[in-house]
Amino acid sequence: MDKYLEGKTALVTGASSGIGKATAWLYGQLGANVMLSDVNETLGQQVVDQMVASGATARFFKADVGDPAQCQQLVQATVDAFGRLNMACNNAGIGGEMNQTADYSLEGWQKIINTNLNSVFFCLKYELEAMLRQNSPGSIVNMASILGQVGTATAPGYVAAKHAVVGLTQTAAIEYSSRGIRINAVGPAYIDTPLLAQLPDEAKAMLIGLHPIGRLGRAEEVAELVIWLSSDKASFVTGSYYPIDGGYLAQ
C-alpha cells in the first residue's frame, strides 16, 4: 500500500468502533500517525493495539468531546505526541432519542445537540487553533449524515444537529480556506455497524430497502471518502458536503 500520508498526523474522534475505527485504521495503513479518541477507553485501546501490531503508529486519548476542556486537551495531547496536527475527522456522535417533536424530551434534545453538534464545534475550534499555529496546510472532515440534508420523522434532535454540522462546516471553510485549511463534511446513509447488527431482521431489511443500491454501506467505504478529503488528492475541495448513501438522496 502506498503510504502517501507518511509524516502526517491525524486525529479521529469516536474511534473505538464503526466509521471512526475504520477511518483511524486507514489513516494508519497509509502511513499517518494517528491519535484515536473515544469515551470507551477499553475498546479504543484495543483498536490502537491492533493498529500498532499491524505496523501503524497510533495512540489513544480518552475524551468526552461534549466537554470543551477535554477537546482542548485532546488536541494538545495529539500535538505533544506527534509534533503537529495535519488532519482531523470529527466523527463522534450518537443516535439519540426517537420521538416526535412535541414529545421530544428536553434532556434528549440537550444531550444530542451537545454530543452531535457542540462537540464538532469544540473540536473544530481547537483543531483550527493548532493548525493556525503551525502555519501549514491542514484538512478537517466533519461527520454529518444524509439527515444533514433531509428530514425524517421522530429524529428532530439528530436532524437539527446534522444540518447544523453542514452549515458550520461551510462557514468555517469560507473563513479558513485562504489560510490553507480545508474543511468538508461527509454524509453517510445507514452503515452496517455493530449497532445496526443488533436490529431485528425485519427492521434491517426495511433500512436496506431505503437504499437503491440494495444494501447498507460499509464503514470502510466511508473511511475511503474521509481519507480522500483529508489528503492532497482533494486539494481544491473545501466547504463541500459529500453524501455517501447508496442513492438514498437521489429518490
Tab-separated table of C-alpha atoms in Angstrom:
chain	number	residue	atom	x	y	z
A	1	MET	CA	0.000	0.000	0.000
A	2	ASP	CA	1.271	3.464	-0.961
A	3	LYS	CA	1.903	5.272	2.331
A	4	TYR	CA	1.121	8.702	0.920
A	5	LEU	CA	0.143	10.087	4.342
A	6	GLU	CA	3.511	9.254	5.894
A	7	GLY	CA	4.853	12.016	8.120
A	8	LYS	CA	1.406	13.482	8.764
A	9	THR	CA	-0.681	13.317	11.922
A	10	ALA	CA	-4.405	12.553	12.081
A	11	LEU	CA	-6.917	12.801	14.909
A	12	VAL	CA	-10.146	10.755	14.939
A	13	THR	CA	-12.942	11.051	17.495
A	14	GLY	CA	-15.439	8.280	18.145
A	15	ALA	CA	-12.700	5.911	17.022
A	16	SER	CA	-13.440	2.760	19.023
A	17	SER	CA	-15.874	1.250	16.505
A	18	GLY	CA	-17.725	1.716	13.232
A	19	ILE	CA	-16.783	4.574	10.917
A	20	GLY	CA	-14.306	6.084	13.368
A	21	LYS	CA	-12.425	2.828	13.770
A	22	ALA	CA	-12.307	2.217	10.012
A	23	THR	CA	-11.098	5.768	9.391
A	24	ALA	CA	-8.371	5.616	12.032
A	25	TRP	CA	-7.235	2.244	10.698
A	26	LEU	CA	-6.965	3.531	7.121
A	27	TYR	CA	-5.087	6.673	8.187
A	28	GLY	CA	-2.602	4.384	9.913
A	29	GLN	CA	-2.240	1.973	6.995
A	30	LEU	CA	-1.439	4.925	4.740
A	31	GLY	CA	1.409	5.992	6.998
A	32	ALA	CA	-0.086	8.707	9.199
A	33	ASN	CA	0.493	8.987	12.920
A	34	VAL	CA	-2.970	8.575	14.440
A	35	MET	CA	-4.482	9.782	17.698
A	36	LEU	CA	-7.686	7.899	18.450
A	37	SER	CA	-10.213	9.209	20.949
A	38	ASP	CA	-13.417	7.862	22.454
A	39	VAL	CA	-15.244	7.665	25.765
A	40	ASN	CA	-14.785	3.884	25.676
A	41	GLU	CA	-11.163	3.512	26.713
A	42	THR	CA	-11.159	-0.289	26.648
A	43	LEU	CA	-12.349	-0.615	23.056
A	44	GLY	CA	-10.297	2.359	21.925
A	45	GLN	CA	-7.081	0.946	23.323
A	46	GLN	CA	-7.855	-2.405	21.695
A	47	VAL	CA	-8.059	-0.672	18.308
A	48	VAL	CA	-4.752	1.093	18.970
A	49	ASP	CA	-3.103	-2.201	19.946
A	50	GLN	CA	-4.360	-3.815	16.727
A	51	MET	CA	-3.086	-0.896	14.659
A	52	VAL	CA	0.339	-0.949	16.296
A	53	ALA	CA	0.557	-4.696	15.759
A	54	SER	CA	-0.089	-4.106	12.057
A	55	GLY	CA	2.820	-1.657	11.879
A	56	ALA	CA	0.932	1.620	12.274
A	57	THR	CA	1.783	4.422	14.700
A	58	ALA	CA	-1.198	5.125	16.948
A	59	ARG	CA	-2.108	6.304	20.426
A	60	PHE	CA	-5.314	6.610	22.425
A	61	PHE	CA	-6.645	9.543	24.452
A	62	LYS	CA	-9.883	9.181	26.379
A	63	ALA	CA	-12.095	12.236	25.971
A	64	ASP	CA	-15.752	13.182	26.201
A	65	VAL	CA	-15.937	15.554	23.250
A	66	GLY	CA	-19.086	17.139	24.652
A	67	ASP	CA	-16.744	18.843	27.139
A	68	PRO	CA	-14.759	21.712	25.557
A	69	ALA	CA	-11.904	21.382	28.058
A	70	GLN	CA	-11.421	17.729	27.130
A	71	CYS	CA	-11.468	18.621	23.422
A	72	GLN	CA	-8.712	21.150	24.018
A	73	GLN	CA	-6.720	18.573	25.989
A	74	LEU	CA	-7.189	16.005	23.208
A	75	VAL	CA	-5.825	18.323	20.529
A	76	GLN	CA	-2.908	19.347	22.729
A	77	ALA	CA	-2.133	15.711	23.510
A	78	THR	CA	-2.028	14.988	19.784
A	79	VAL	CA	0.409	17.820	19.131
A	80	ASP	CA	2.509	16.819	22.141
A	81	ALA	CA	2.687	13.208	20.969
A	82	PHE	CA	3.408	13.757	17.288
A	83	GLY	CA	4.600	17.354	16.961
A	84	ARG	CA	1.764	18.653	14.836
A	85	LEU	CA	-1.812	18.128	13.602
A	86	ASN	CA	-2.422	17.829	9.863
A	87	MET	CA	-5.772	16.061	9.577
A	88	ALA	CA	-8.814	15.505	11.751
A	89	CYS	CA	-12.055	13.586	11.468
A	90	ASN	CA	-14.706	14.774	13.931
A	91	ASN	CA	-16.772	11.610	13.934
A	92	ALA	CA	-18.090	11.091	17.484
A	93	GLY	CA	-21.865	11.049	17.744
A	94	ILE	CA	-24.970	9.240	18.987
A	95	GLY	CA	-28.350	8.321	17.536
A	96	GLY	CA	-30.227	9.884	20.424
A	97	GLU	CA	-33.857	9.817	21.426
A	98	MET	CA	-36.505	8.775	18.895
A	99	ASN	CA	-39.696	10.780	19.352
A	100	GLN	CA	-41.911	13.217	17.524
A	101	THR	CA	-41.050	16.849	18.101
A	102	ALA	CA	-43.825	17.681	20.600
A	103	ASP	CA	-42.954	14.596	22.631
A	104	TYR	CA	-39.171	15.012	22.463
A	105	SER	CA	-37.698	15.441	25.935
A	106	LEU	CA	-35.668	18.498	26.804
A	107	GLU	CA	-32.984	16.236	28.231
A	108	GLY	CA	-32.850	14.243	24.991
A	109	TRP	CA	-32.563	17.428	22.943
A	110	GLN	CA	-29.763	18.833	25.069
A	111	LYS	CA	-27.849	15.556	25.026
A	112	ILE	CA	-27.883	15.067	21.271
A	113	ILE	CA	-27.142	18.706	20.470
A	114	ASN	CA	-24.185	18.612	22.833
A	115	THR	CA	-22.865	15.291	21.530
A	116	ASN	CA	-23.538	15.702	17.805
A	117	LEU	CA	-23.144	19.464	17.290
A	118	ASN	CA	-21.388	21.168	20.183
A	119	SER	CA	-18.651	18.526	20.144
A	120	VAL	CA	-17.941	19.218	16.482
A	121	PHE	CA	-17.630	22.934	17.203
A	122	PHE	CA	-15.390	22.338	20.239
A	123	CYS	CA	-13.049	20.009	18.349
A	124	LEU	CA	-13.055	22.190	15.245
A	125	LYS	CA	-12.164	25.277	17.282
A	126	TYR	CA	-9.125	23.707	18.923
A	127	GLU	CA	-8.026	21.849	15.795
A	128	LEU	CA	-8.091	25.115	13.866
A	129	GLU	CA	-6.103	26.870	16.568
A	130	ALA	CA	-3.428	24.162	16.408
A	131	MET	CA	-3.253	24.216	12.618
A	132	LEU	CA	-3.053	28.010	12.519
A	133	ARG	CA	-0.140	27.995	14.967
A	134	GLN	CA	1.700	25.617	12.642
A	135	ASN	CA	1.155	27.963	9.694
A	136	SER	CA	0.922	24.976	7.350
A	137	PRO	CA	-1.903	23.332	5.370
A	138	GLY	CA	-4.464	21.192	7.140
A	139	SER	CA	-7.682	19.316	6.462
A	140	ILE	CA	-10.683	18.652	8.694
A	141	VAL	CA	-13.618	16.360	7.928
A	142	ASN	CA	-16.807	16.638	9.980
A	143	MET	CA	-19.143	13.648	10.095
A	144	ALA	CA	-22.643	14.727	9.146
A	145	SER	CA	-25.281	12.372	7.715
A	146	ILE	CA	-27.808	12.082	4.919
A	147	LEU	CA	-30.004	13.675	7.579
A	148	GLY	CA	-27.817	16.744	7.276
A	149	GLN	CA	-29.715	17.424	4.052
A	150	VAL	CA	-33.204	15.977	4.573
A	151	GLY	CA	-35.515	15.273	7.491
A	152	THR	CA	-37.037	12.116	8.890
A	153	ALA	CA	-39.802	11.551	11.404
A	154	THR	CA	-39.024	11.013	15.104
A	155	ALA	CA	-35.446	12.349	14.943
A	156	PRO	CA	-35.721	16.148	15.328
A	157	GLY	CA	-32.621	16.415	17.508
A	158	TYR	CA	-30.417	14.307	15.260
A	159	VAL	CA	-31.619	16.034	12.088
A	160	ALA	CA	-31.162	19.504	13.563
A	161	ALA	CA	-27.645	18.684	14.765
A	162	LYS	CA	-26.521	17.203	11.454
A	163	HIS	CA	-27.971	20.097	9.412
A	164	ALA	CA	-26.055	22.442	11.707
A	165	VAL	CA	-22.814	20.475	11.237
A	166	VAL	CA	-23.078	21.042	7.489
A	167	GLY	CA	-23.628	24.779	7.979
A	168	LEU	CA	-20.769	25.030	10.463
A	169	THR	CA	-18.512	23.200	8.022
A	170	GLN	CA	-19.346	25.576	5.176
A	171	THR	CA	-18.861	28.656	7.332
A	172	ALA	CA	-15.503	27.552	8.729
A	173	ALA	CA	-14.328	26.573	5.245
A	174	ILE	CA	-15.025	30.081	3.975
A	175	GLU	CA	-13.153	31.567	6.910
A	176	TYR	CA	-10.012	29.442	6.719
A	177	SER	CA	-9.563	28.370	3.090
A	178	SER	CA	-7.251	31.313	2.434
A	179	ARG	CA	-5.110	30.124	5.362
A	180	GLY	CA	-4.583	26.709	3.776
A	181	ILE	CA	-7.064	24.751	5.893
A	182	ARG	CA	-9.739	22.785	4.047
A	183	ILE	CA	-12.931	21.769	5.876
A	184	ASN	CA	-15.543	19.392	4.465
A	185	ALA	CA	-18.454	17.267	5.663
A	186	VAL	CA	-19.392	13.680	4.859
A	187	GLY	CA	-22.981	12.438	4.885
A	188	PRO	CA	-23.303	8.672	5.297
A	189	ALA	CA	-26.608	6.871	4.910
A	190	TYR	CA	-27.262	3.767	7.014
A	191	ILE	CA	-23.972	1.954	7.590
A	192	ASP	CA	-23.619	-1.670	8.639
A	193	THR	CA	-22.087	-1.187	12.082
A	194	PRO	CA	-22.388	-3.295	15.254
A	195	LEU	CA	-25.292	-1.075	16.338
A	196	LEU	CA	-27.407	-1.985	13.308
A	197	ALA	CA	-26.379	-5.623	13.577
A	198	GLN	CA	-28.478	-5.807	16.751
A	199	LEU	CA	-31.679	-4.867	14.912
A	200	PRO	CA	-34.359	-7.477	14.168
A	201	ASP	CA	-34.160	-8.880	10.639
A	202	GLU	CA	-37.318	-7.070	9.513
A	203	ALA	CA	-36.019	-3.716	10.711
A	204	LYS	CA	-32.692	-4.247	8.968
A	205	ALA	CA	-34.486	-5.263	5.761
A	206	MET	CA	-36.519	-2.056	5.957
A	207	LEU	CA	-33.344	0.020	6.207
A	208	ILE	CA	-31.764	-1.815	3.285
A	209	GLY	CA	-34.871	-1.028	1.236
A	210	LEU	CA	-34.259	2.706	1.684
A	211	HIS	CA	-31.130	2.476	-0.475
A	212	PRO	CA	-31.476	1.992	-4.248
A	213	ILE	CA	-28.114	0.205	-4.278
A	214	GLY	CA	-29.810	-2.613	-2.360
A	215	ARG	CA	-27.607	-2.862	0.729
A	216	LEU	CA	-26.274	-0.953	3.695
A	217	GLY	CA	-22.994	0.911	3.445
A	218	ARG	CA	-19.753	-0.317	4.961
A	219	ALA	CA	-17.656	1.684	7.396
A	220	GLU	CA	-14.600	1.122	5.196
A	221	GLU	CA	-16.357	2.834	2.285
A	222	VAL	CA	-16.961	5.949	4.360
A	223	ALA	CA	-13.355	5.859	5.555
A	224	GLU	CA	-12.120	5.916	1.954
A	225	LEU	CA	-14.026	9.155	1.339
A	226	VAL	CA	-12.744	10.722	4.553
A	227	ILE	CA	-9.158	9.862	3.654
A	228	TRP	CA	-9.532	11.277	0.140
A	229	LEU	CA	-10.886	14.545	1.526
A	230	SER	CA	-8.074	14.623	4.094
A	231	SER	CA	-5.338	14.124	1.523
A	232	ASP	CA	-3.712	16.379	-1.037
A	233	LYS	CA	-5.689	14.472	-3.677
A	234	ALA	CA	-8.604	16.726	-2.686
A	235	SER	CA	-6.521	19.908	-2.632
A	236	PHE	CA	-9.194	22.029	-4.393
A	237	VAL	CA	-12.097	20.723	-2.292
A	238	THR	CA	-13.392	22.730	0.655
A	239	GLY	CA	-16.739	23.764	2.078
A	240	SER	CA	-18.419	20.754	0.500
A	241	TYR	CA	-20.909	18.196	1.747
A	242	TYR	CA	-20.397	14.729	0.306
A	243	PRO	CA	-23.214	12.191	0.705
A	244	ILE	CA	-22.164	8.558	0.665
A	245	ASP	CA	-25.576	6.993	0.605
A	246	GLY	CA	-26.175	4.247	-1.972
A	247	GLY	CA	-28.605	6.520	-3.815
A	248	TYR	CA	-30.736	7.441	-0.757
A	249	LEU	CA	-30.862	11.176	-1.533
A	250	ALA	CA	-31.478	10.657	-5.260
A	251	GLN	CA	-35.011	9.400	-4.640
